[in-house]
Amino acid sequence: RSPTGSLLAAEAMRAAGLLLAWALLHPASTQQCHLAGPGSVLRFTDTHAEIRVPALHRVPSSLDPLYGLVQRCLDLIQQNPLPTELLRAALNDPGSVRTSQVVQYELGYVVCAAVALVFTVAMPVAGMCFCYCRSRRRCGGRLRAHRRSLGCRRHCLLACLSFTSLIILTSVICAFVTSQRVKGQMEPGLGAVPATLRTLRQHIDSVPQGVQMVVDQFEVPRQQIISDLGGLSRSVGLSIHTQLKAMTYAALADLQDRAGDLQTSLHHLQILDKTAWVLASARAELELALQERRRRVVALLDDPRCTSCASVLGRAQSLELGADYGKVPSVEKVLKALAGLPRSDFAEMIRQGNGTFNSIPELAVERMAQVIQDLREEMARTTEKVQSIANSFPLPDYTRPVSEALEKAEERSQPYLREVERFERYRWIAGTVLCSVILLILACNVMGMALGAYGLSKREDPSDYECRGEAGAKFLLVGVGLAFLFSWLLILLVFATFLVGGNIQTLVCRNWVNQEIYKFIDTPGNLPPSMNLTRQLNLRRDSNLSAAYRECKSGAGLWEVLQLDRSYDLDEHLKTPKYTADFQKRLGDFTARLGEVRLLRSEGRQDLETFARSGVDEVDYGRFQEEMKNPVVQTSLPALARSLEGLQKMQRNGTVAGRLAAEAQALWKMQNSTVQSQEALVAKLGESVQFLSRLAPHLQERVKTTLATTALVEAQLPVQAQQILRQEIGCFTRKELRYFAQYLNWVGQMLREDVASCQPLATALDNGRVILCDRIADPWNAFWFSLGCCTFFLIPNIIFAVRLTKHFRPIRNRLM
């Protein structure tokens, strides 16, 4: 081999040693578990969505500024807080309620009622007076005289009437819009009351079925775990094989190198011994022939007849043998020590070790078959344990009072809801008719002002009669008449809706938002015994409606707010170890020897030890190398033959020339037959000497390292295989426990937030406030406020229209 090849071999061996050392110094237990992928997240089926109470929220609207204005007006009208004393008396002893108490609380509404009453009486009276005046041709007649300021006054009246009409138009549009909004929200709002009560009752009644459906979802993690168990044993075997193959393959490669060294060394030693003997025997034969040839050539060159032969005579005299291989050390002792080696088949031994190591995955499947079966049976027992969650759930025996209360509330609400719906229908009809009348009044104003202004522009003399101006005046008077005729109906509708909507806002909605209603209900003695909600709803004795509402809103379960015979701790029933202890124990107790691989049998070890003790490294290969530096013949036979051939051409004597040619031919024959064959043997001997001399200094160290490494790997493989087995089982256990934890966390979340949650009760109360206050009361109050604006602005509308009428008729006396 070349020096470069030997260097590469040494580097490769050093790299293999480093790899082996790394594998031994970094045990398999330092490997990390595989990170959890998307497949580690379980997907559960939501089976309870159809009986949920959807949360309603206030929807932002373009009318929100109007709603805010109305609420501020109502806050000014009704500044009193919730009348707890009055309500307590009204609920417990209605006969003890004094009118003065009601008037004192409703003082703002009483003042508004007085204003409405005055308006109701005054407007018809004023209308009759106006009719009387018209019959006497006083109100809305003609101007008595023309003045320079009439034009300015006319324009001012036109502007005031236009502005008043614009305000009335804006108000009536708002009244129309809010009336339609009330109508649009009233029907679904009223329908939501029994629907919500029914949904709540269904939610409570379906708790057992919901809990069972949640428990049945354990099939999801169970199937996943069963699937994972199916691949556990092969995964463990492959992991052991993957993590230990570098160490094992490096040891096998090192062993194969030592077996190769043994085979190759034995081959080269045999070549060394045989070649040295052949060279020594050939030297004796060559020595006789070479002496005879030297004698003849020297005699020929020394002949006086040989011209110019003295120059070659010296080389011919020095013609003698060179290397003597009889002096080199004998390797017979080494060959005797290595006789019969190798006694073991290293190739078969390595193949068997490799096959045993590569069969670890199949061996793992075989050894773990029983524990996998036991774990599958354990999963069946775990299913029974999970069923105990549904069996021990306490709610079915304690939710009956709540369900009955909801059913009773649903039945009792129906008549009241029908009455409200009927009243709303009448309100909408009356509001639509009266808003239409207001629009008719506005149409009369617009027609009157348009015709009157057009008539004035066409009239040349103020005292002349003009039909279009007269028609404009009559349109204005028709509007005035309609205003007088319907204003009392308008104020009655405004006051009726104001009284209802205002009290709903100030008595109910305002105190609902600031929780004053809940405080009133929670205070003992405020409600009669027949309305004791804590007892009717079977709430905890140490709780009340406000506390139950807060707990439900924060996501408490029904079992946490109801009065139970014994406390129930859901977290205690959902602790993971309760369901996984046996599963963990079976995996933790499992052991199996999976790394028992025999890399080197005893006879193979003895072969290597014999090889190391054979004395291969004790042979003096330097003597061989020194001897090989000497040529077979000291003088070059080809050079001497060519010199004789040159001399032969220079001879005048034919006999001498012929003898020179014959000697040259004999030298060439000796060179081509005997010397060259010995030189070939020397070259062959050199290859063996080179290999053995390179191997000898490291032989003992390499063999010892190989034997130690092989023994260490054989000892470490079972230990590290056991460590990897424990690690893989630990990773598998943690992965499967995550499935259990996911399921149990999901069960707790579903029971608290969905299946057995009391949050729907809080959501229903919040929805009731949104429907009543935000979606019905706000547009309802905006309706009466807008209609009230129309009604009160009819007064200036009447005044401006009557006064403007005179300007559209001819003047009686024209004064310049």
PDB file of N, CA and C in Angstrom, residues 69 94 114 182 200 377 401 421 457 474 637 716:
ATOM      1  N   LEU A  69     -80.635  60.930  24.479  1.00  0.00           N
ATOM      2  CA  LEU A  69     -81.356  62.157  24.838  1.00  0.00           C
ATOM      3  C   LEU A  69     -82.626  61.833  25.619  1.00  0.00           C
ATOM      4  N   PRO A  94    -100.760  44.610  49.367  1.00  0.00           N
ATOM      5  CA  PRO A  94    -101.175  45.676  48.430  1.00  0.00           C
ATOM      6  C   PRO A  94    -102.136  46.686  49.050  1.00  0.00           C
ATOM      7  N   ALA A 114    -100.262  66.310  34.379  1.00  0.00           N
ATOM      8  CA  ALA A 114    -101.005  67.579  34.480  1.00  0.00           C
ATOM      9  C   ALA A 114    -100.835  68.388  33.212  1.00  0.00           C
ATOM     10  N   VAL A 182     -90.076  49.348  17.018  1.00  0.00           N
ATOM     11  CA  VAL A 182     -90.757  48.703  18.147  1.00  0.00           C
ATOM     12  C   VAL A 182     -91.579  47.529  17.650  1.00  0.00           C
ATOM     13  N   LEU A 200     -84.183  26.910  28.401  1.00  0.00           N
ATOM     14  CA  LEU A 200     -83.575  26.702  29.714  1.00  0.00           C
ATOM     15  C   LEU A 200     -84.063  25.403  30.343  1.00  0.00           C
ATOM     16  N   GLU A 377     -56.681  -4.418  27.365  1.00  0.00           N
ATOM     17  CA  GLU A 377     -57.709  -4.810  28.340  1.00  0.00           C
ATOM     18  C   GLU A 377     -57.862  -3.745  29.423  1.00  0.00           C
ATOM     19  N   PRO A 401     -86.888  21.325  40.815  1.00  0.00           N
ATOM     20  CA  PRO A 401     -87.538  22.598  41.180  1.00  0.00           C
ATOM     21  C   PRO A 401     -87.287  23.700  40.159  1.00  0.00           C
ATOM     22  N   GLU A 421     -98.961  41.984  23.248  1.00  0.00           N
ATOM     23  CA  GLU A 421     -98.981  41.970  21.784  1.00  0.00           C
ATOM     24  C   GLU A 421    -100.199  42.708  21.246  1.00  0.00           C
ATOM     25  N   SER A 457     -96.731  86.666  -5.655  1.00  0.00           N
ATOM     26  CA  SER A 457     -95.834  87.104  -6.726  1.00  0.00           C
ATOM     27  C   SER A 457     -96.613  87.516  -7.971  1.00  0.00           C
ATOM     28  N   LYS A 474    -106.431  78.906   2.425  1.00  0.00           N
ATOM     29  CA  LYS A 474    -107.362  77.846   2.841  1.00  0.00           C
ATOM     30  C   LYS A 474    -106.616  76.555   3.213  1.00  0.00           C
ATOM     31  N   LEU A 637      24.419  -6.414 -15.319  1.00  0.00           N
ATOM     32  CA  LEU A 637      24.655  -7.307 -16.459  1.00  0.00           C
ATOM     33  C   LEU A 637      24.265  -6.643 -17.778  1.00  0.00           C
ATOM     34  N   GLN A 716     -22.494  -3.178  26.915  1.00  0.00           N
ATOM     35  CA  GLN A 716     -23.289  -1.959  26.937  1.00  0.00           C
ATOM     36  C   GLN A 716     -24.607  -2.080  26.172  1.00  0.00           C
TER      37      GLN A 716
END
